[in-house]
Structure formats: C-alpha cells, structure tokens
Short mmCIF file of C-alpha atoms in Angstrom, two decimals:
data_model
loop_
_atom_site.label_atom_id
_atom_site.label_comp_id
_atom_site.label_asym_id
_atom_site.label_seq_id
_atom_site.Cartn_x
_atom_site.Cartn_y
_atom_site.Cartn_z
CA UNK I 1 11.88 -25.68 -21.33
CA UNK I 2 13.96 -22.67 -20.16
CA UNK I 3 11.97 -20.36 -22.40
CA UNK I 4 8.64 -21.78 -21.01
CA UNK I 5 9.80 -21.02 -17.45
CA UNK I 6 11.01 -17.61 -18.45
CA UNK I 7 7.67 -16.61 -19.83
CA UNK I 8 5.86 -18.11 -16.79
CA UNK I 9 8.11 -15.83 -14.52
CA UNK I 10 7.50 -12.83 -16.56
CA UNK I 11 3.64 -13.51 -16.44
CA UNK I 12 3.77 -13.86 -12.72
CA UNK I 13 5.72 -10.64 -12.60
CA UNK I 14 3.06 -8.74 -14.67
CA UNK I 15 0.37 -10.36 -12.77
CA UNK I 16 1.65 -8.79 -9.53
CA UNK I 17 2.41 -5.40 -11.10
CA UNK I 18 -1.32 -5.19 -12.45
CA UNK I 19 -2.62 -6.17 -8.94
CA UNK I 20 -0.52 -3.41 -7.46
CA UNK I 21 -1.64 -0.79 -10.03
CA UNK I 22 -5.42 -1.88 -9.55
CA UNK I 23 -5.22 -1.42 -5.80
CA UNK I 24 -3.34 1.90 -6.13
CA UNK I 25 -6.33 3.16 -8.49
CA UNK I 26 -8.72 2.25 -5.79
CA UNK I 27 -6.68 4.28 -3.30
CA UNK I 28 -6.71 7.37 -5.81
CA UNK I 29 -10.53 6.93 -6.30
CA UNK I 30 -11.05 7.20 -2.58
CA UNK I 31 -8.97 10.38 -2.39
CA UNK I 32 -11.72 12.10 -4.32
CA UNK I 33 -14.83 10.90 -2.24
CA UNK I 34 -15.61 13.59 0.18
CA UNK I 35 -16.95 12.86 3.75
CA UNK I 36 -20.85 12.90 3.77
CA UNK I 37 -22.01 16.23 5.26
CA UNK I 38 -19.15 18.47 3.92
CA UNK I 39 -20.10 21.25 1.66
CA UNK I 40 -17.35 20.94 -1.02
CA UNK I 41 -18.01 24.33 -2.44
CA UNK I 42 -17.31 26.17 0.77
CA UNK I 43 -14.51 23.74 1.58
CA UNK I 44 -12.63 24.58 -1.44
CA UNK I 45 -12.87 28.33 -0.79
CA UNK I 46 -11.82 27.91 2.87
CA UNK I 47 -8.76 25.92 1.57
CA UNK I 48 -7.90 28.16 -1.01
CA UNK I 49 -7.88 31.17 1.66
CA UNK I 50 -5.86 29.09 4.10
CA UNK I 51 -3.24 28.13 1.34
CA UNK I 52 -2.41 31.71 1.22
CA UNK I 53 -2.02 32.30 4.92
CA UNK I 54 0.74 31.56 7.19
CA UNK I 55 -0.55 27.98 7.82
CA UNK I 56 -0.42 27.44 4.07
CA UNK I 57 2.85 25.47 4.04
CA UNK I 58 1.60 23.30 6.93
CA UNK I 59 -1.40 22.38 4.90
CA UNK I 60 0.81 21.71 1.93
CA UNK I 61 2.85 19.27 3.88
CA UNK I 62 -0.07 17.30 5.14
CA UNK I 63 -1.54 17.16 1.62
CA UNK I 64 1.71 16.06 0.27
CA UNK I 65 1.63 12.79 2.20
CA UNK I 66 -2.16 12.32 1.46
CA UNK I 67 -2.42 12.93 -2.10
CA UNK I 68 -4.53 16.08 -1.72
CA UNK I 69 -7.18 13.89 0.26
CA UNK I 70 -6.57 16.19 3.34
CA UNK I 71 -7.56 19.50 1.80
CA UNK I 72 -10.58 18.02 0.18
CA UNK I 73 -11.80 16.31 3.41
CA UNK I 74 -12.29 12.84 1.83
CA UNK I 75 -12.50 9.50 3.20
CA UNK I 76 -8.71 8.96 3.13
CA UNK I 77 -8.00 12.21 4.57
CA UNK I 78 -5.70 10.90 7.37
CA UNK I 79 -3.87 8.68 4.90
CA UNK I 80 -1.39 6.16 6.06
CA UNK I 81 0.57 8.36 8.33
CA UNK I 82 -1.02 7.35 11.52
CA UNK I 83 0.27 3.83 11.00
CA UNK I 84 3.70 5.17 10.15
CA UNK I 85 3.76 7.16 13.40
CA UNK I 86 2.62 4.21 15.53
CA UNK I 87 5.29 2.01 13.69
CA UNK I 88 7.96 4.41 14.59
CA UNK I 89 7.09 4.50 18.20
CA UNK I 90 6.86 0.81 18.37
CA UNK I 91 10.27 0.54 16.75
CA UNK I 92 11.72 2.79 19.39
CA UNK I 93 9.93 0.54 22.03
CA UNK I 94 11.55 -2.60 20.61
CA UNK I 95 15.01 -1.09 21.16
CA UNK I 96 14.48 0.65 24.62
CA UNK I 97 11.78 -1.44 26.49
CA UNK I 98 12.68 -4.98 27.39
CA UNK I 99 9.13 -6.60 26.80
CA UNK I 100 9.19 -5.34 23.16
CA UNK I 101 12.87 -6.12 22.71
CA UNK I 102 12.03 -9.71 23.74
CA UNK I 103 9.23 -9.82 21.37
CA UNK I 104 11.29 -8.55 18.50
CA UNK I 105 13.82 -11.55 19.21
CA UNK I 106 11.04 -14.21 19.17
CA UNK I 107 10.91 -14.40 15.46
CA UNK I 108 7.60 -14.74 13.43
CA UNK I 109 5.41 -14.98 16.50
CA UNK I 110 6.97 -11.96 18.05
CA UNK I 111 6.56 -9.97 14.77
CA UNK I 112 2.79 -10.78 14.57
CA UNK I 113 2.35 -9.75 18.24
CA UNK I 114 4.08 -6.39 17.51
CA UNK I 115 1.96 -6.03 14.26
CA UNK I 116 -1.16 -6.55 16.27
CA UNK I 117 -0.28 -3.76 18.79
CA UNK I 118 0.60 -1.48 15.80
CA UNK I 119 -2.86 -1.99 14.26
CA UNK I 120 -4.48 -1.34 17.78
CA UNK I 121 -2.42 1.74 18.26
CA UNK I 122 -3.29 2.97 14.70
CA UNK I 123 -7.02 2.66 15.52
CA UNK I 124 -6.54 4.75 18.61
CA UNK I 125 -4.53 7.57 16.93
CA UNK I 126 -6.76 7.53 13.92
CA UNK I 127 -9.86 7.91 16.17
CA UNK I 128 -8.24 10.87 18.00
CA UNK I 129 -6.99 12.54 14.75
CA UNK I 130 -10.21 12.02 13.14
CA UNK I 131 -12.41 13.41 16.04
CA UNK I 132 -10.17 16.54 16.03
CA UNK I 133 -10.51 17.09 12.35
CA UNK I 134 -14.16 16.62 12.57
CA UNK I 135 -14.37 18.99 15.49
CA UNK I 136 -12.48 21.72 13.39
CA UNK I 137 -14.68 21.24 10.41
CA UNK I 138 -17.90 21.63 12.50
CA UNK I 139 -16.68 25.01 13.68
CA UNK I 140 -15.38 26.20 10.34
CA UNK I 141 -17.22 28.56 7.98
CA UNK I 142 -16.49 30.88 5.01
CA UNK I 143 -18.37 34.18 4.39
CA UNK I 144 -20.91 32.94 7.21
CA UNK I 145 -21.44 29.71 5.20
CA UNK I 146 -20.97 26.82 7.46
CA UNK I 147 -18.69 24.05 6.22
CA UNK I 148 -20.99 21.13 7.41
CA UNK I 149 -24.58 20.97 6.15
CA UNK I 150 -25.82 18.24 8.67
CA UNK I 151 -26.02 18.30 12.45
CA UNK I 152 -22.81 18.61 14.35
CA UNK I 153 -23.28 15.48 16.58
CA UNK I 154 -24.15 13.18 13.60
CA UNK I 155 -21.11 14.56 11.71
CA UNK I 156 -18.54 14.15 14.51
CA UNK I 157 -19.83 10.45 15.00
CA UNK I 158 -20.00 9.56 11.24
CA UNK I 159 -16.81 11.49 10.34
CA UNK I 160 -14.70 9.83 13.03
CA UNK I 161 -15.84 6.43 12.03
CA UNK I 162 -15.29 7.11 8.28
CA UNK I 163 -11.61 8.64 8.61
CA UNK I 164 -10.72 5.80 11.00
CA UNK I 165 -12.11 3.06 8.75
CA UNK I 166 -10.50 4.80 5.69
CA UNK I 167 -6.91 4.63 7.14
CA UNK I 168 -7.47 1.07 8.24
CA UNK I 169 -8.69 0.20 4.73
CA UNK I 170 -5.41 1.69 3.30
CA UNK I 171 -3.50 -0.41 5.62
CA UNK I 172 -5.30 -3.53 4.35
CA UNK I 173 -4.71 -2.22 0.80
CA UNK I 174 -0.96 -1.89 1.65
CA UNK I 175 -0.83 -5.41 3.00
CA UNK I 176 -2.44 -6.88 -0.12
CA UNK I 177 0.16 -5.08 -2.37
CA UNK I 178 2.99 -6.39 -0.27
CA UNK I 179 1.62 -10.13 -0.23
CA UNK I 180 0.18 -10.23 -3.89
CA UNK I 181 1.72 -7.29 -5.65
CA UNK I 182 5.18 -6.09 -5.94
CA UNK I 183 6.93 -3.93 -3.30
CA UNK I 184 6.15 -2.43 0.07
CA UNK I 185 2.44 -1.59 -0.07
CA UNK I 186 2.60 1.11 2.56
CA UNK I 187 5.50 2.89 0.88
CA UNK I 188 4.05 2.79 -2.59
CA UNK I 189 0.88 4.42 -1.19
CA UNK I 190 2.90 7.19 0.39
CA UNK I 191 4.91 7.48 -2.75
CA UNK I 192 1.56 7.85 -4.84
CA UNK I 193 0.37 10.33 -2.80
CA UNK I 194 3.26 12.52 -3.08
CA UNK I 195 3.40 12.04 -6.88
CA UNK I 196 -0.28 12.94 -7.24
CA UNK I 197 0.68 16.60 -6.25
CA UNK I 198 3.18 16.86 -9.27
CA UNK I 199 0.67 17.36 -11.99
CA UNK I 200 -0.72 20.41 -10.12
CA UNK I 201 2.79 21.73 -9.50
CA UNK I 202 3.65 21.57 -13.22
CA UNK I 203 0.19 22.96 -14.26
CA UNK I 204 1.02 25.82 -11.90
CA UNK I 205 4.41 26.37 -13.54
CA UNK I 206 2.63 26.10 -17.07
CA UNK I 207 -0.04 28.95 -16.07
CA UNK I 208 2.69 31.25 -14.89
CA UNK I 209 5.46 30.57 -17.60
CA UNK I 210 6.59 33.41 -19.84
CA UNK I 211 9.13 33.41 -22.57
CA UNK I 212 10.92 36.46 -21.17
CA UNK I 213 14.35 35.83 -19.87
CA UNK I 214 13.57 37.74 -16.73
CA UNK I 215 10.38 39.36 -15.29
CA UNK I 216 9.42 41.65 -12.41
CA UNK I 217 5.76 40.29 -12.38
CA UNK I 218 5.52 38.11 -9.25
CA UNK I 219 2.65 36.14 -10.87
CA UNK I 220 4.99 35.08 -13.93
CA UNK I 221 7.88 32.58 -13.99
CA UNK I 222 10.69 33.48 -16.49
CA UNK I 223 11.92 30.89 -18.94
CA UNK I 224 15.53 31.27 -17.08
CA UNK I 225 13.88 30.22 -13.87
CA UNK I 226 12.19 27.17 -15.32
CA UNK I 227 15.67 26.12 -16.89
CA UNK I 228 17.33 26.52 -13.62
CA UNK I 229 14.63 24.72 -11.56
CA UNK I 230 14.74 21.93 -14.24
CA UNK I 231 18.42 21.48 -13.85
CA UNK I 232 18.19 21.57 -10.05
CA UNK I 233 15.56 18.84 -10.23
CA UNK I 234 17.87 16.65 -12.13
CA UNK I 235 20.84 17.44 -9.90
CA UNK I 236 18.79 16.74 -6.78
CA UNK I 237 17.43 13.34 -7.95
CA UNK I 238 21.28 12.36 -8.72
CA UNK I 239 22.44 13.63 -5.37
CA UNK I 240 19.67 11.90 -3.40
CA UNK I 241 20.32 8.49 -5.24
CA UNK I 242 24.04 8.83 -4.66
CA UNK I 243 23.69 9.43 -0.96
CA UNK I 244 20.87 6.85 -0.42
CA UNK I 245 22.87 4.29 -2.16
CA UNK I 246 26.05 5.25 -0.52
CA UNK I 247 27.90 2.71 1.69
CA UNK I 248 31.11 2.39 3.47
CA UNK I 249 32.30 -1.14 3.13
CA UNK I 250 34.56 -2.46 5.84
CA UNK I 251 36.61 -5.48 4.86
CA UNK I 252 36.17 -8.43 7.02
CA UNK I 253 37.81 -11.93 6.84
CA UNK I 254 36.98 -15.18 8.35
CA UNK I 255 39.55 -16.78 10.66
CA UNK I 256 41.11 -19.89 9.39
CA UNK I 257 40.92 -23.27 11.14
CA UNK I 258 42.61 -26.55 10.39
CA UNK I 259 40.68 -29.76 10.39
CA UNK I 260 43.14 -32.71 9.89
CA UNK I 261 45.03 -31.92 6.68
CA UNK I 262 42.33 -29.53 5.38
CA UNK I 263 42.29 -25.71 6.18
CA UNK I 264 38.69 -23.94 6.38
CA UNK I 265 37.77 -20.37 6.54
CA UNK I 266 39.95 -17.55 5.16
CA UNK I 267 36.98 -16.12 3.31
CA UNK I 268 37.18 -12.31 2.69
CA UNK I 269 33.86 -10.23 2.60
CA UNK I 270 32.60 -6.80 3.22
CA UNK I 271 30.50 -5.15 5.94
CA UNK I 272 28.49 -2.31 4.47
CA UNK I 273 27.60 0.56 6.49
CA UNK I 274 24.87 2.96 4.95
CA UNK I 275 25.37 6.79 4.90
CA UNK I 276 21.60 7.24 5.63
CA UNK I 277 20.70 4.44 8.12
CA UNK I 278 17.82 6.50 9.45
CA UNK I 279 16.52 7.28 6.00
CA UNK I 280 13.75 10.00 5.86
CA UNK I 281 12.38 9.52 9.62
CA UNK I 282 14.37 12.42 11.08
CA UNK I 283 12.77 15.00 8.57
CA UNK I 284 9.29 13.56 9.32
CA UNK I 285 9.73 13.84 13.01
CA UNK I 286 11.34 17.40 12.91
CA UNK I 287 8.42 18.56 10.67
CA UNK I 288 6.07 17.26 13.29
CA UNK I 289 7.80 18.89 16.18
CA UNK I 290 8.32 22.18 14.36
CA UNK I 291 4.32 22.40 13.87
CA UNK I 292 4.02 23.18 17.75
CA UNK I 293 6.04 26.40 18.03
CA UNK I 294 4.69 27.56 14.49
CA UNK I 295 1.05 27.02 15.90
CA UNK I 296 1.96 28.70 19.24
CA UNK I 297 3.41 31.75 17.29
CA UNK I 298 -0.40 32.37 16.37
CA UNK I 299 -1.74 32.08 20.03
CA UNK I 300 -1.96 35.43 21.44
CA UNK I 301 -0.94 34.62 25.11
CA UNK I 302 2.39 33.03 24.00
CA UNK I 303 2.90 34.93 20.67
CA UNK I 304 5.70 37.20 21.80
CA UNK I 305 7.71 34.12 22.93
CA UNK I 306 7.29 32.05 19.64
CA UNK I 307 7.00 35.08 17.26
CA UNK I 308 10.44 34.13 15.57
CA UNK I 309 8.82 30.91 14.68
CA UNK I 310 5.80 32.36 12.71
CA UNK I 311 7.27 31.78 9.35
CA UNK I 312 9.62 29.05 7.72
CA UNK I 313 11.95 31.66 6.58
CA UNK I 314 12.89 33.04 9.98
CA UNK I 315 16.51 32.33 11.09
CA UNK I 316 15.04 30.72 14.24
CA UNK I 317 12.95 28.23 12.64
CA UNK I 318 15.56 27.32 9.94
CA UNK I 319 18.35 26.83 12.50
CA UNK I 320 16.04 24.90 15.00
CA UNK I 321 14.75 22.64 12.08
CA UNK I 322 18.16 21.74 10.90
CA UNK I 323 19.32 21.07 14.44
CA UNK I 324 16.45 18.76 15.06
CA UNK I 325 16.92 16.77 11.88
CA UNK I 326 20.63 16.33 12.83
CA UNK I 327 19.82 15.20 16.34
CA UNK I 328 17.08 12.72 15.08
CA UNK I 329 19.35 11.29 12.52
CA UNK I 330 21.79 10.51 15.22
CA UNK I 331 19.26 9.21 17.45
CA UNK I 332 17.66 6.92 15.15
CA UNK I 333 20.97 5.59 13.81
CA UNK I 334 22.00 4.71 17.40
CA UNK I 335 18.90 2.87 17.84
CA UNK I 336 19.23 0.82 14.44
CA UNK I 337 23.01 0.24 14.73
CA UNK I 338 24.76 -1.13 17.83
CA UNK I 339 28.58 -1.28 17.20
CA UNK I 340 28.94 -3.51 20.22
CA UNK I 341 26.34 -6.01 19.10
CA UNK I 342 27.62 -5.96 15.47
CA UNK I 343 31.15 -6.72 16.82
CA UNK I 344 29.96 -9.68 19.06
CA UNK I 345 28.07 -11.12 16.04
CA UNK I 346 31.34 -10.90 13.70
CA UNK I 347 33.19 -12.75 16.49
CA UNK I 348 30.57 -15.42 16.81
CA UNK I 349 30.74 -15.86 13.16
CA UNK I 350 34.56 -16.17 13.11
CA UNK I 351 35.02 -13.10 11.36
CA UNK I 352 37.47 -10.08 12.12
CA UNK I 353 38.38 -6.77 10.72
CA UNK I 354 42.16 -6.91 9.51
CA UNK I 355 44.20 -4.95 11.77
CA UNK I 356 41.82 -4.76 14.69
CA UNK I 357 41.22 -7.46 17.58
CA UNK I 358 37.73 -8.75 18.03
CA UNK I 359 35.75 -7.20 20.60
CA UNK I 360 36.24 -3.58 22.02
CA UNK I 361 38.66 -2.55 19.24
CA UNK I 362 36.37 -3.63 16.53
CA UNK I 363 33.37 -1.92 18.25
CA UNK I 364 35.30 1.31 18.52
CA UNK I 365 36.27 1.27 14.96
CA UNK I 366 32.59 0.67 13.85
CA UNK I 367 31.35 3.44 16.16
CA UNK I 368 33.90 6.14 14.82
CA UNK I 369 33.10 5.12 11.21
CA UNK I 370 29.23 5.36 11.95
CA UNK I 371 29.44 8.71 13.66
CA UNK I 372 31.34 10.18 10.62
CA UNK I 373 28.96 8.51 8.22
CA UNK I 374 25.78 9.69 10.18
CA UNK I 375 27.18 13.34 10.39
CA UNK I 376 27.50 13.41 6.53
CA UNK I 377 23.96 11.79 6.30
CA UNK I 378 22.49 14.38 8.72
CA UNK I 379 23.88 17.39 7.11
CA UNK I 380 22.65 16.05 3.78
CA UNK I 381 19.19 15.57 5.21
CA UNK I 382 19.06 19.08 6.67
CA UNK I 383 20.21 20.73 3.57
CA UNK I 384 17.75 18.81 1.36
CA UNK I 385 14.84 19.77 3.90
CA UNK I 386 15.65 23.39 3.70
CA UNK I 387 15.94 23.41 -0.15
CA UNK I 388 12.05 23.87 -0.82
CA UNK I 389 12.09 27.04 1.40
CA UNK I 390 15.22 28.34 -0.27
CA UNK I 391 13.65 27.78 -3.67
CA UNK I 392 10.20 29.34 -2.53
CA UNK I 393 12.06 32.46 -1.25
CA UNK I 394 14.72 32.71 -4.01
CA UNK I 395 12.53 32.06 -7.04
CA UNK I 396 9.23 33.41 -5.74
CA UNK I 397 7.33 30.26 -6.42
CA UNK I 398 4.55 28.37 -4.53
CA UNK I 399 5.50 25.77 -1.95
CA UNK I 400 3.84 23.03 -3.85
CA UNK I 401 6.48 23.80 -6.77
CA UNK I 402 9.39 24.20 -4.39
CA UNK I 403 8.78 20.95 -2.71
CA UNK I 404 9.37 19.15 -5.94
CA UNK I 405 13.09 19.95 -5.72
CA UNK I 406 13.78 18.81 -2.22
CA UNK I 407 12.50 17.89 1.20
CA UNK I 408 10.81 14.78 2.41
CA UNK I 409 8.63 14.20 -0.78
CA UNK I 410 11.76 13.81 -3.08
CA UNK I 411 13.62 11.52 -0.47
CA UNK I 412 10.49 9.29 -0.31
CA UNK I 413 9.83 8.88 -3.97
CA UNK I 414 13.49 8.46 -4.89
CA UNK I 415 13.88 5.94 -1.96
CA UNK I 416 10.86 3.89 -2.73
CA UNK I 417 11.51 3.87 -6.45
CA UNK I 418 15.00 2.41 -5.80
CA UNK I 419 13.55 -0.20 -3.38
CA UNK I 420 10.94 -1.04 -6.09
CA UNK I 421 13.46 -1.85 -8.61
CA UNK I 422 15.63 -3.84 -6.25
CA UNK I 423 12.56 -5.93 -5.44
CA UNK I 424 11.71 -6.63 -9.13
CA UNK I 425 15.33 -7.53 -9.72
CA UNK I 426 15.32 -9.83 -6.78
CA UNK I 427 12.03 -11.44 -7.76
CA UNK I 428 13.32 -12.31 -11.20
CA UNK I 429 16.59 -13.73 -9.61
CA UNK I 430 14.91 -15.80 -7.21
CA UNK I 431 12.45 -17.23 -9.97
CA UNK I 432 15.13 -17.80 -12.32
CA UNK I 433 17.32 -19.68 -9.64
CA UNK I 434 14.03 -21.70 -8.62
CA UNK I 435 13.68 -22.60 -12.44
CA UNK I 436 17.33 -23.73 -12.79
CA UNK I 437 17.12 -25.83 -9.84
CA UNK I 438 13.94 -27.58 -10.93
CA UNK I 439 15.55 -28.12 -14.45
CA UNK I 440 18.67 -29.41 -12.58
CA UNK I 441 16.47 -31.99 -10.63
CA UNK I 442 14.54 -33.22 -13.51
CA UNK I 443 17.89 -33.89 -15.42
CA UNK I 444 19.21 -35.53 -12.51
CA UNK I 445 16.23 -37.74 -11.98
CA UNK I 446 16.28 -38.73 -15.78
CA UNK I 447 19.84 -39.67 -15.47
CA UNK I 448 19.28 -41.84 -12.61
CA UNK I 449 16.37 -43.52 -14.24
CA UNK I 450 18.69 -44.44 -17.28
CA UNK I 451 21.22 -45.92 -15.26
#
C-alpha cells in the first residue's frame, strides 16, 4: 500500500513538472513572434548598433528580464515586469495606507481584492509602456529604412493592444503554473527569461576564445581569463546561496504555566531573521532610478549637469547606484519587518527571549539585530550589483557575459532555484504525510471493526 501511494505521489509530481515545462515552452515560443508590422531585418540592425552605443547596457538589462523579447519587439516584449512593478507599489501601500492595510488583514477576501487592483494597475501600466514603445518604433529607422512597414496609426493601436495582451497572457500562464504546476509561476517566467540569455553569452565566449595565456587583441578572450571567470562564477553562486539562506536564529522560550498538578509550556524554539529580507527588490528599483540620470546625460539641455552619469563606469554612477541599493534595502526591510509588532505577537503567544523583558526591551533587541543583518545584506547586494561592471571593465568582455557573474540576474536565478527545490521537498513531505494519515485511519477503522 505504501509503495502504491509513493508511486502515485511521484506521478502527481511529474505531472505538475510537465505542466510547468509545457507552459514555459509556450512562453519561449511567444518570445520569438514579432509584432505585426515590424521589419525584423531593420530592427536587428538597429538593435545591433544600439548595443554598441552608450545605451547598450540599458538595453541588455531590459532584455535580460524579458528573455530577448524586448530587443526583438515580440508580443511578450514587456514581459512580466509591469506586474512586478505594480505588485511592489501595492505592497508598499498595504504597509503605509490604512485602507490597503485593512485589506491585507481581511484574509482571503482582502487578498483577492488586492490581487484585483494589481491586475487593473498592470493593464494601465502595460498600456502606457506599450504605447510609448510603439511610438518610439514608429519614429525609428536605420539607413533611411523605416522600422515599421505599415501605417503609424494602425501600428500604435494594434501594437499597444498586442503588447498589453501579451503581458496579461503571461500573468495568466504564471497563475496556471502556480496552481497546477510546481513553484511560483511568475518567478519561474522571470528566471527562464534570464537563463535564456546564457547560451548567447557562452557562444560569445566560445567565438572569442583563444588558447593563448594572455592576449592584447580586444576581440579575443585568453584561456586564463576564461578560467578566472569560471572560478568566479562558482564562487558567486556559493556566496549568493550562503547569504540568501543566511539567518540569525534568536532563541525564544514559552512561559510555563501550572494547571492543577500539571505544568504546561516551557517549549524552546528559534525566531529566524533573514539576512536578505528585502531580497532582490532594492537592485531592481535602484536600476530603474538610475536610468533617469543616464537618460538625462544624453539630453543637450541638461547634459553638463548629468554628464558624470553618462556611463556605468563613472565614479558618480557607481557610488550613487550603491547608495540607492543600500537605502532601498533598509527601506524595504523596515516595511516588511516591524520589531514592535513581532514583539507583541511573541508576547501574545506566551513567548519571550531569555534575558529580555517582553515588550520594548524585546523590540529594541530585534531592531538592533535587524539593523546589523540588513547592513550586511545591503553591502552584499551593492557589491553583487557592481560585479558585472567590474568584470566588464577588468576583463574587456561584453555586458551580456559580465552579467552572468553577478547582478540582479544571478540573484533571481539562484533565489528562484532554491525556492523551487523547497517547494518540491514540501510537496513530497505533505503528500507522504497525507498518505501516512490515510493508512493510519484505515488501520484504525479495521481494528475497530474487528473489535
């Protein structure tokens, strides 16, 4: 009986994995279907020229999240990022605006209402972004060849609808993966988009690879550089896993209480505090903010003011970028972790931290511990975000190669991968527990019938 139930659990898990893979394949197919009316030959030449200009790194960042769909102007060019942006805004509102805070505490009905607002907001953001992208495409050309081969009005109308629908379709696919597949569907879509850029980066290394120990040719990558990059890649994965899984466990104990001759409570446990409570959100927001001064650095009217932000390698850009990441890390940690609220919940549950009185003393301890943990996590995020720029300048490689070894992409891929493994393990544990309980109930029923 146990073997039969175990095989059934495995079959259910395989079914969920195959459903997830099938839906992800649909996503990748859509990433290669261009918007009707776009001249793909002219677009490829335009994007190749742009990748070699000052805005090439910005294009690479957008393309990284969308799996190459943005540079090819496909139906999934916007990707899932509009939904992520609106979700972050709604998350801030649930912690700062009383109405949304009440909704978040209303249980399932409140979560459904917030989810509805998130979808409506996503449609609005998608429509604005889609119209802006289509407007830029109608005005773009390469060697006097227009990028659009249909009327501008028809393309603006059709392109806005297609791009908005594409993002909402991806959101629906992500929900299907979450409900019927395995893991968080939206996270898996983002992770697959990032992984999709890896083959082109590896091909780039292969085409420029040379067996020479060192080389002065900027178009070649020496074997020593490849070995160093491979070792750095392994080291970065280990470091990201170590920090993302890092926790500070605060010992807590339940107060004892006597009922008659019996003593209850006294249970010892731990309160885990994560090093990276804010996860990868600070890097995403900092990257979005830094696009503004970099864009203004190319505007003639304000170019002298923002000239120091014209490149990712300038000191002003690097220092400002790192400062924003650290500030956003503290901000989002403060929004997600309230020491006073945690202290009150411990007090209500009858728990206390040995050596500290419940209430303000406990809240002060938790606040001090979180400040130190957040500072360490913020410095780590800032360093990881700058590693692609350091590699790009130090090893003379393209941004698409350098981005494999750090930055937002590596954090997301490792984080989603760890979360996926945890969900698979949890699924198997729950199913095995249900199987044990069903077997136990059947045994109990059979025993009662015999008696």
